[in-house]
XYZ file of C-alpha atoms in Angstrom:
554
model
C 170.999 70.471 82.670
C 168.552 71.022 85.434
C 169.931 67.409 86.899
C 173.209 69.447 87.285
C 172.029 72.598 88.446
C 170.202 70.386 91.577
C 172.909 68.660 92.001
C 175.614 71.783 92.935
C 172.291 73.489 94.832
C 171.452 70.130 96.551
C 175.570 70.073 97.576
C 175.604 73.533 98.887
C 172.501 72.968 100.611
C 173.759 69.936 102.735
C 177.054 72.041 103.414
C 174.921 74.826 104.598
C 173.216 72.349 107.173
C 176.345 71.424 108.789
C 177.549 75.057 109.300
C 174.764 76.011 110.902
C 174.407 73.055 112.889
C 177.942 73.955 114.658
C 176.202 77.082 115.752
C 175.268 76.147 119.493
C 172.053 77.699 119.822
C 172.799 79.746 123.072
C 175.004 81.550 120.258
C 171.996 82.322 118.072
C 171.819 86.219 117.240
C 168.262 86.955 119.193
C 165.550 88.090 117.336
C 165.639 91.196 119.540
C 169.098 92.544 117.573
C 168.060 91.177 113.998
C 164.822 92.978 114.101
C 166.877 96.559 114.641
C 168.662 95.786 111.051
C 167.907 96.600 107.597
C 167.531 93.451 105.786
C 168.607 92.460 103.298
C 172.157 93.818 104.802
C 174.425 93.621 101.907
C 171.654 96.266 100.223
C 171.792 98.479 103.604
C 173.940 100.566 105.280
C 173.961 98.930 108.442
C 177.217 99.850 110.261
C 177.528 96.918 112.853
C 180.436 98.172 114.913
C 179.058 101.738 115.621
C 175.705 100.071 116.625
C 177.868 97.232 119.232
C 175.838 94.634 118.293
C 178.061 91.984 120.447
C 177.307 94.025 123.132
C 173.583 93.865 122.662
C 173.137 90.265 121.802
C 174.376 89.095 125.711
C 176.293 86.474 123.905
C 179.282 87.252 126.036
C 179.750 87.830 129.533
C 181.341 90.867 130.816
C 184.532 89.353 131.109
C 184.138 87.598 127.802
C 183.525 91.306 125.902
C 186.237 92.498 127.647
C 189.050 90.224 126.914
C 187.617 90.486 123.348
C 187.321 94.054 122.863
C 189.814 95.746 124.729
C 193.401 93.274 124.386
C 195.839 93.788 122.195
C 197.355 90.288 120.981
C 200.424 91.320 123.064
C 198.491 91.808 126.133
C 196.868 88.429 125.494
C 199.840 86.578 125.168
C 201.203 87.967 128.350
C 197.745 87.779 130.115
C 198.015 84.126 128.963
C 201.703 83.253 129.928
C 201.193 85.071 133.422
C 197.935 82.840 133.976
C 196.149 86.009 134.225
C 193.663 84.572 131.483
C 193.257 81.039 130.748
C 193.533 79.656 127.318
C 190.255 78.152 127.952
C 188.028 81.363 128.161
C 189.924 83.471 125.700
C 189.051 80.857 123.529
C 185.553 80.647 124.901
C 184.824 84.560 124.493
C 186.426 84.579 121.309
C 184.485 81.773 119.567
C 181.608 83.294 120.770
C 182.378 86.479 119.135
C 183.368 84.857 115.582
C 179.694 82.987 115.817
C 178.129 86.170 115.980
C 180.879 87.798 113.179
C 179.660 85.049 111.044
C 175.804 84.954 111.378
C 175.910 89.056 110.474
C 178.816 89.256 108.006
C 179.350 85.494 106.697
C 182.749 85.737 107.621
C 183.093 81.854 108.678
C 183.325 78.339 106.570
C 184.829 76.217 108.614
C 184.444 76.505 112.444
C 186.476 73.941 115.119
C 184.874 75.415 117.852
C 185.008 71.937 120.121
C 188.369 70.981 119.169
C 189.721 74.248 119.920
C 188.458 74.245 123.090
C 189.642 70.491 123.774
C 193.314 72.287 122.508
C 193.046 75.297 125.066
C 191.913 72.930 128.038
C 195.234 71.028 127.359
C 197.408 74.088 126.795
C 195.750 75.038 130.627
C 196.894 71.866 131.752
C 200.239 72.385 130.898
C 200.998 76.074 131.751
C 199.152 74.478 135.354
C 202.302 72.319 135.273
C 205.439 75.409 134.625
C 205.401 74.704 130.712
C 204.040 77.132 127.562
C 203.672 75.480 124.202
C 205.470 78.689 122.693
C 205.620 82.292 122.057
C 201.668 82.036 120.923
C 200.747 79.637 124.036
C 196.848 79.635 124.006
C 196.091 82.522 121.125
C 193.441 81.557 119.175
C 194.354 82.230 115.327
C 191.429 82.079 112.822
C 192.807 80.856 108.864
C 191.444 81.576 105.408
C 189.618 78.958 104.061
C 192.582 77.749 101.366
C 194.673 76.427 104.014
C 194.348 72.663 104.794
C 193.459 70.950 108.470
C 193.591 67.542 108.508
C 189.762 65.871 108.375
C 188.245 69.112 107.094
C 187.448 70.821 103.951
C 188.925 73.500 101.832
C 187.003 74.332 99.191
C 188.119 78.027 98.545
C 184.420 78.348 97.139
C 183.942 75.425 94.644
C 181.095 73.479 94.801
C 183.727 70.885 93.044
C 185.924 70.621 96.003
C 183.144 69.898 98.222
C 183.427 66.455 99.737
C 187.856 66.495 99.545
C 188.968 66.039 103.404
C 192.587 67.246 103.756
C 194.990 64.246 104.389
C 197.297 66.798 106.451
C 197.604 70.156 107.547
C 199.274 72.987 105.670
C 202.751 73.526 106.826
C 201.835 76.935 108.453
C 199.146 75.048 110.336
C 201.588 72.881 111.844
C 204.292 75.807 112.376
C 201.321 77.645 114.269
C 200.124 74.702 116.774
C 203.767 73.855 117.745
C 204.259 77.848 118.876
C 201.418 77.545 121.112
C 198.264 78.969 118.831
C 194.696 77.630 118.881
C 193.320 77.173 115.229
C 189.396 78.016 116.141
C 187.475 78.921 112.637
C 188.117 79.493 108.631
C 186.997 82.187 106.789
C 185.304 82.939 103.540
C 187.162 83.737 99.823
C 185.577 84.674 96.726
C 185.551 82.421 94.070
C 188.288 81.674 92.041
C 190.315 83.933 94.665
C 190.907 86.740 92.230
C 188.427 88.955 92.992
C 188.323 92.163 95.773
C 184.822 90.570 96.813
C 184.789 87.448 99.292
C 181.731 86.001 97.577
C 180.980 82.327 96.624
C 177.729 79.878 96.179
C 179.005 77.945 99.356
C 178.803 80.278 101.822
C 177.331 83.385 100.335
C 179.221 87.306 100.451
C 181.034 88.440 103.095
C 179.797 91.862 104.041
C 181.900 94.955 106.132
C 181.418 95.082 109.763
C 181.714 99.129 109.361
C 178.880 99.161 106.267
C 177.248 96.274 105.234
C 177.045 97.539 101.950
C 180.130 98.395 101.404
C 182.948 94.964 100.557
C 185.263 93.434 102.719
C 187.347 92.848 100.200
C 188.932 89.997 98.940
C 190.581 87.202 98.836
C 191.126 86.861 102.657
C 187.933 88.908 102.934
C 186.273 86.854 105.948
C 189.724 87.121 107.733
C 189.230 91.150 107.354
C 185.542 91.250 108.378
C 186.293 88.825 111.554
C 189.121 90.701 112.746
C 187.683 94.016 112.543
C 184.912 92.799 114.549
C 187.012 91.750 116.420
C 186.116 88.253 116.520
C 189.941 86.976 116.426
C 193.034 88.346 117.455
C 195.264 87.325 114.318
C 193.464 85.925 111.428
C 196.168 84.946 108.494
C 195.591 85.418 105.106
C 197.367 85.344 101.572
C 198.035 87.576 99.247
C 199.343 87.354 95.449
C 197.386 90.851 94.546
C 196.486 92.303 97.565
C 194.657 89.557 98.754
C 195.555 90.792 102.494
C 195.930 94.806 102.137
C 192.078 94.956 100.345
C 191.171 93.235 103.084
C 192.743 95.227 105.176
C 191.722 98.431 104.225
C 188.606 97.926 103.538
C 187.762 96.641 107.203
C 190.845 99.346 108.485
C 192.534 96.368 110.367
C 196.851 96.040 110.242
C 197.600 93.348 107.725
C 201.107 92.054 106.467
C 201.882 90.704 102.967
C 205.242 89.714 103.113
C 208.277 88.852 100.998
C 207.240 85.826 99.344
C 208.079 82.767 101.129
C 209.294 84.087 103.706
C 206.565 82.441 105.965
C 205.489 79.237 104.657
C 202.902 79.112 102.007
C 202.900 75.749 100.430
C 199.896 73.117 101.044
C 196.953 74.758 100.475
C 194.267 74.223 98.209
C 194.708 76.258 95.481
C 192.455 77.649 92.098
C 195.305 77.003 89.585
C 197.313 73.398 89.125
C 200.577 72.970 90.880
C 203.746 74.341 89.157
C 201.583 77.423 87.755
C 204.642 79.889 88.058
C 204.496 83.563 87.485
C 203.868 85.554 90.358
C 204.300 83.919 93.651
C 201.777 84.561 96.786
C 202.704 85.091 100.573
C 201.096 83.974 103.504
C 200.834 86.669 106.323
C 198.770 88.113 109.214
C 195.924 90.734 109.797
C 195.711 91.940 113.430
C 193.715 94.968 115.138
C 197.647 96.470 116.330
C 200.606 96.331 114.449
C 202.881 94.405 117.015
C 200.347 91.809 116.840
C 201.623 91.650 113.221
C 205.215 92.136 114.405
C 204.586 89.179 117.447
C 202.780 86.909 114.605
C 205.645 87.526 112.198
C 208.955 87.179 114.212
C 206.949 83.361 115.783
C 206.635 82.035 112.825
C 209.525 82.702 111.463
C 211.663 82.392 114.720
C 210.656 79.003 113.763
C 212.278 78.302 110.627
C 209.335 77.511 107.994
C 211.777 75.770 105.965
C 211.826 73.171 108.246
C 208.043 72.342 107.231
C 207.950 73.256 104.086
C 210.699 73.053 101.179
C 209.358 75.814 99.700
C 209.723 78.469 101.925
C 213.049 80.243 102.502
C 215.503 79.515 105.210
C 216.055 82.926 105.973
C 216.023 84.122 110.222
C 214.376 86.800 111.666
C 216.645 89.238 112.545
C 215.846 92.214 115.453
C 216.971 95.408 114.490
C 216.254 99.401 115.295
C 213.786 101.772 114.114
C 215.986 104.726 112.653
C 215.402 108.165 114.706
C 215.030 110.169 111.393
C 214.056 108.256 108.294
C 213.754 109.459 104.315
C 210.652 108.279 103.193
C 209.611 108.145 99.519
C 205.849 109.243 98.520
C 204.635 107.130 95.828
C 202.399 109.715 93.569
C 199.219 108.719 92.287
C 199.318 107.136 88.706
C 197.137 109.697 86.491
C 195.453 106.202 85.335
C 195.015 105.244 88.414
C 193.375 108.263 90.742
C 192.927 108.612 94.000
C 189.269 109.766 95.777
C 189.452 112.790 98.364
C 189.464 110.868 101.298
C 192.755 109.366 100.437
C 194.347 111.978 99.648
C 193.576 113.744 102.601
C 194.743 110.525 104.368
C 198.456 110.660 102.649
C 198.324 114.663 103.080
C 198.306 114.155 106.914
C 200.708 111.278 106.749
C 203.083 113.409 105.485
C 202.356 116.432 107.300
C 202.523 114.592 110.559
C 206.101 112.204 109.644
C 207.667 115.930 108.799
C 206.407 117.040 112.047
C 208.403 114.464 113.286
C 212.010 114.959 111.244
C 211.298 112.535 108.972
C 212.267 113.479 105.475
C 209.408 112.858 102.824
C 210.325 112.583 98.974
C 208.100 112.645 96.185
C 208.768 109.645 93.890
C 207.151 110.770 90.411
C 204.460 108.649 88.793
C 206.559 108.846 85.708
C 209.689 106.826 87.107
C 207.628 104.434 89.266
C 205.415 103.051 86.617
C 202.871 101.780 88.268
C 200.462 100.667 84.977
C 203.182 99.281 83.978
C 203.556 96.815 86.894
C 200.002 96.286 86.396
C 199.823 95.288 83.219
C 203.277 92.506 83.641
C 201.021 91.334 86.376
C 197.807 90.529 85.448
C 199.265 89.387 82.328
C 200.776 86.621 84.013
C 197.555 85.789 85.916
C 195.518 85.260 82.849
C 198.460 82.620 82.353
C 197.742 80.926 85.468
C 194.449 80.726 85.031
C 191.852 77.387 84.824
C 189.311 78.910 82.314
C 186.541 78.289 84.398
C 187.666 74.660 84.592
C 186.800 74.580 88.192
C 183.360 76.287 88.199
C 181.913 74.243 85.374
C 182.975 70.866 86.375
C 179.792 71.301 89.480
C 177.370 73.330 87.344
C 177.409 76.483 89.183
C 177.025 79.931 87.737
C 180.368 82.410 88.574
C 179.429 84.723 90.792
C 178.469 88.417 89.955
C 182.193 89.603 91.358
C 184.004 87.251 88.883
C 182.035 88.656 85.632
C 182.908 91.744 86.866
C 186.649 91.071 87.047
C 186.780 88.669 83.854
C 184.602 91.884 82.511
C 187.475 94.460 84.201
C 190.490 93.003 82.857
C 189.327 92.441 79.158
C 189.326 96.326 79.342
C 192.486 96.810 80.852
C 195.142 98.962 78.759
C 198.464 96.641 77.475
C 200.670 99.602 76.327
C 203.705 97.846 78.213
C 203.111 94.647 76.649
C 201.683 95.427 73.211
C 205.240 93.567 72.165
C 204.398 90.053 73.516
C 200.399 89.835 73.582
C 200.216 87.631 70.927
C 202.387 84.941 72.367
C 201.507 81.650 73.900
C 202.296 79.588 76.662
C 206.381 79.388 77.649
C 206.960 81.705 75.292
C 204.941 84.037 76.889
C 205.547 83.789 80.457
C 209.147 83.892 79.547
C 208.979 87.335 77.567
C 207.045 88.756 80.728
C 209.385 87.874 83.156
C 212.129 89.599 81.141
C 209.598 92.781 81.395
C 209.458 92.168 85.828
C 213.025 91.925 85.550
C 213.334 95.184 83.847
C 211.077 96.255 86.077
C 212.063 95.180 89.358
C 216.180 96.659 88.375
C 214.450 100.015 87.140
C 213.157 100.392 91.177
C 216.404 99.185 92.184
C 217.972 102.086 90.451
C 214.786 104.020 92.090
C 216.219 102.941 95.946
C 219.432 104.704 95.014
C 218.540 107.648 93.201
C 216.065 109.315 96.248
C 218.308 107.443 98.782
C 215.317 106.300 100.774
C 214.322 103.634 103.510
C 211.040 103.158 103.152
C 208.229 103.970 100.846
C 204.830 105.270 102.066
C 201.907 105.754 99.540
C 198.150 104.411 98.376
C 197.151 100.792 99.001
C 194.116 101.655 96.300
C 192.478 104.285 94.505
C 189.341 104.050 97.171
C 188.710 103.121 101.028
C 185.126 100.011 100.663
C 183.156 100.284 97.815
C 179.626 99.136 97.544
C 179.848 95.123 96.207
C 181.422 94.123 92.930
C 182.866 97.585 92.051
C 186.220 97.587 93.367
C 188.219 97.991 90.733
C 192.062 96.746 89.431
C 193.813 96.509 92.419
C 197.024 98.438 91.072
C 198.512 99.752 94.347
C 198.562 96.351 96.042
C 199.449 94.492 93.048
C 202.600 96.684 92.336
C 203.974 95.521 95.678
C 203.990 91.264 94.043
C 205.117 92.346 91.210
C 208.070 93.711 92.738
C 207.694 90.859 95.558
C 208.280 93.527 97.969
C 207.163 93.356 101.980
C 204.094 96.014 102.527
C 202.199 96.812 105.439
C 198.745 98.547 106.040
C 198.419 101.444 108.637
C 194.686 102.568 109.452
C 194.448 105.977 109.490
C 191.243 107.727 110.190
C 188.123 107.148 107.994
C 186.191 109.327 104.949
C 184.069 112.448 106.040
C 181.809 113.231 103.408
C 181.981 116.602 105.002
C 185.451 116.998 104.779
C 186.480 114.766 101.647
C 183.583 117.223 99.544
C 185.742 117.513 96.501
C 184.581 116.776 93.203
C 185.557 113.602 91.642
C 185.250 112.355 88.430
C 186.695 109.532 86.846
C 187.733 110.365 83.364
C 187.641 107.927 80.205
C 191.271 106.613 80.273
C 190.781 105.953 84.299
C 190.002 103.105 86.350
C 188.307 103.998 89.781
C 185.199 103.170 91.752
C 182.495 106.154 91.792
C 183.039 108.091 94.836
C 179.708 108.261 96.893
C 180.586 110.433 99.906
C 177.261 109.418 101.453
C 177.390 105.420 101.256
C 181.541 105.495 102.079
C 181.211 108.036 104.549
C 182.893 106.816 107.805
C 184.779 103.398 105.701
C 188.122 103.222 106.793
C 191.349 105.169 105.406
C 194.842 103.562 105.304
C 198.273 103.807 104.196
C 200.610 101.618 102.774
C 204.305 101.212 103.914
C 206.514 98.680 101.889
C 210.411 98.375 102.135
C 212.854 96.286 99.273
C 212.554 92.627 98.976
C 213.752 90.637 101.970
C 213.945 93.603 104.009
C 210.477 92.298 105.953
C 211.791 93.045 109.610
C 212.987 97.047 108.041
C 209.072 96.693 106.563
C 207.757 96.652 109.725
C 210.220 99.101 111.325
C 209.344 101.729 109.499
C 205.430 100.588 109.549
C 205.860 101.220 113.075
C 207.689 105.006 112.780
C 204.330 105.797 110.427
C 201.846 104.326 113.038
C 203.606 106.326 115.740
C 203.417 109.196 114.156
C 199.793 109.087 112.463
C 197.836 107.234 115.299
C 198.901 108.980 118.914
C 195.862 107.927 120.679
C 196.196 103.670 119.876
């Protein structure tokens, strides 16, 4: 036993090396910063955006905080095409920026800092010459750790898959170079990728830019944490619960889960074997402004991600209108599923202020939308995906504390819905559960015609951060892949322990994180914003009526 416990420590101890190795060491956080933090930081409140630490480090150059902090990714791009900015020292400034991200909030795995800037010198060299690469000429892009690079690692958190050098990219990784983008860094996952925590024996927890001890969710946890502190323009991430909106909202960044397949997803490394089935994950962006998201979106698939990648659908991007006046449906909170005062306040407002506007607003009762119900078809079909623990024995590592806590969560979790089937096995099972998301999916079909509505606005979880390994079943994000419907997170204003002073209790028959007004005060609110399946460019659409309305001042 103890020859396998040094060998997985001796592994993660060489793999540490080489990360921090790739940190030049004119990027190294000075002592002078460090010493004004509470160590250690996941135990401490230390809110790293409100205190500027980039700022204070002088890391960056003027110019470099500028074109970092104050851009939006459509200001680069044209900044960029114009030859305002060269690919070369956006890249520069932002590289910079995601070293520091990932020595405070171990945001980073893998980090391609010299070949990126090799890429941007090129992409100089020909916009010098009258020519762009493509509608993301010289943006860098920063990945989540699952997808592949050619030469590099993806180990998604296993000590096992330490060692495996992808063979090619991912298809996405290819779609992205040819439109013009610079592929600078990876970010960090939790183990097994099924947890709200981005926390692994590789490369440690990810911890919130806005509250170190609060989460930055999970899975594409280091992609929220880096682009909330700002240390990329568009980081992409995946999402088969929420895997993009926790993030999301938990760092209040934009952040797209679309239809599935819609943008190519195929070719990453994965925690389940190929062929798994059940419910199928999207690929999709998280951006500081939401027509970064739009620009991201309409790129890739502008260019046909069928082409790369036979799984992904060859459906075009079509351009179409915001309506003037639009009939939104609220989705009510499930009584199993409560909400804390801060987000209600937060869909209070939205409403208030889209009614302000003419918009119509619509409640859509808890008792037609179902939402446990989605929840429990869901996770059902996860347990049938998953490896046992396959993956984390073969090295000898120990799960993580988030992963006991979700194995721990879902043992607990109520199967009213499916008390019919839960002795089944296997086919059988996975077959008699997608009968039930059939049902399921035609009974909000029948939901789209009875309210008449174009868009859906409502929770994307019970809570805003919570402190480490206590977020809890992720039912408002998962109800959107169970469907398989396009969603899209808003930031909206953050808790006020003065204002969100409510009681809150979570009762027996409940599942919610505590609320501690004092620890979440100031974490980020959002909303969530999802349209029918397929209907990704109406998605955003009406993602961009909401953020019009709800955020005047971005």
């Amino acid at each position: 036993m103890e020859s396998i416990l040094d060998d997985w420590q001796a592994k993660v101890a060489r793999k540490q090396g080489v990360v921090r190795s790739k940190v030049p060491q004119e990027w190294r956080i000075p002592e002078s910063v460090t010493s004004q933090l509470q160590y250690p930081l996941e135990e401490h409140a230390n809110r790293l955006i409100e205190l500027d630490v980039v700022r204070k480090t002088g890391i960056l150059t003027d110019r470099e905080y500028n074109i970092t902090e104050n851009y939006t990714v459509a200001e680069l791009l044209e900044s960029l095409q114009s030859g305002d900015l060269s690919a070369s020292e956006v890249t520069l400034a932002f590289s910079k920026r995601a070293s520091i991200a990932g020595q405070l909030t171990n945001c980073l795995t893998e980090t391609y800092f010299d070949e990126a800037m090799e890429r941007a010198k090129a992409l100089d060299e020909m916009r010098a010459q009258g020519e762009l690469a493509g509608p993301l000429h010289g943006l860098p892009v920063s990945l989540k750790d699952s997808f592949r690079i050619t030469g590099s690692e993806a180990t998604i958190g296993y000590v096992s898959y330490l060692g495996e050098k992808a063979e090619k990219d991912s298809p996405l990784v290819e779609i992205l170079l040819e439109q013009g983008a610079i592929i600078f860094v990876k970010t960090n996952i939790p183990m097994t990728l099924m947890t709200a925590d981005s926390h692994n024996n590789i490369f440690g927890r990810t911890l919130n830019p806005h509250n170190t001890a609060l989460t930055a969710g999970g899975s594409s946890g280091g992609e929220g944490a880096l682009v909330a502190f700002r240390g990329s323009p568009v980081g992409v991430g995946t999402d088969v619960a929420g895997s993009i909106r926790i993030p999301s909202l938990c760092n209040g960044t934009y952040g797209f889960k679309p239809t599935a397949d819609r943008v190519s997803y195929g070719g990453q490394a994965a925690p389940v074997d190929p062929g798994a089935g059940g419910i199928v994950a999207a690929a999709g962006p998280i951006a500081n402004d939401l027509e970064g998201i739009q620009l991201w979106t309409k790129a890739v698939i502008h260019a046909e991600p069928a082409r790369y990648d036979s799984s992904a659908l060859d459906i075009p991007w079509r351009d179409i209108q915001s309506k003037d006046k639009m009939r939104f449906g609220l989705l009510e909170a499930d009584p199993r599923y409560p909400l804390q005062p801060p987000i209600q306040r937060a869909l209070r407002e939205t409403v208030r202020l889209l009614e302000c506007q003419g918009h119509e607003v619509v409640t859509l009762p808890a008792t037609e939308t179902r939402l446990d119900q989605a929840v429990e078809i869901a996770f059902a079909m996860f347990g049938l995906m998953s490896d046992g623990g396959v993956r984390i024995k073969a090295s000898g590592e120990p799960p993580v504390p988030s992963v006991v806590a979700a194995l721990a969560l879902l043992e607990g979790l109520h199967r009213d819905h499916i008390s019919d089937i839960v002795t089944l096995d296997g086919l059988k099972k996975l077959a008699a559960l997608t009968v039930k998301r059939s049902a399921y999916q035609d009974a909000w079909r029948r939901l789209w015609n009875k309210y008449e509505i174009d868009a859906v606005i409502g929770p994307a979880a019970q809570h805003t951060a919570v402190p480490h390994d206590k977020f809890q079943v992720p039912a408002y994000t998962t109800l959107l892949n169970c469907l398989d419907y396009p969603a899209c997170i808003i930031p909206f204003g953050k808790a006020d322990k003065t204002t969100d002073n409510q009681s809150f209790e979570v009762g027996p028959n409940q599942l919610c994180a505590q609320y501690e007004p004092d620890l979440m005060n100031g974490a980020p609110c959002v909303v969530q914003v999802f349209t029918k399946r397929m209907r990704d460019e109406e998605c955003l659409a009406a993602a961009s009526v909401v953020d019009a309305c709800i955020n005047t001042d971005r």
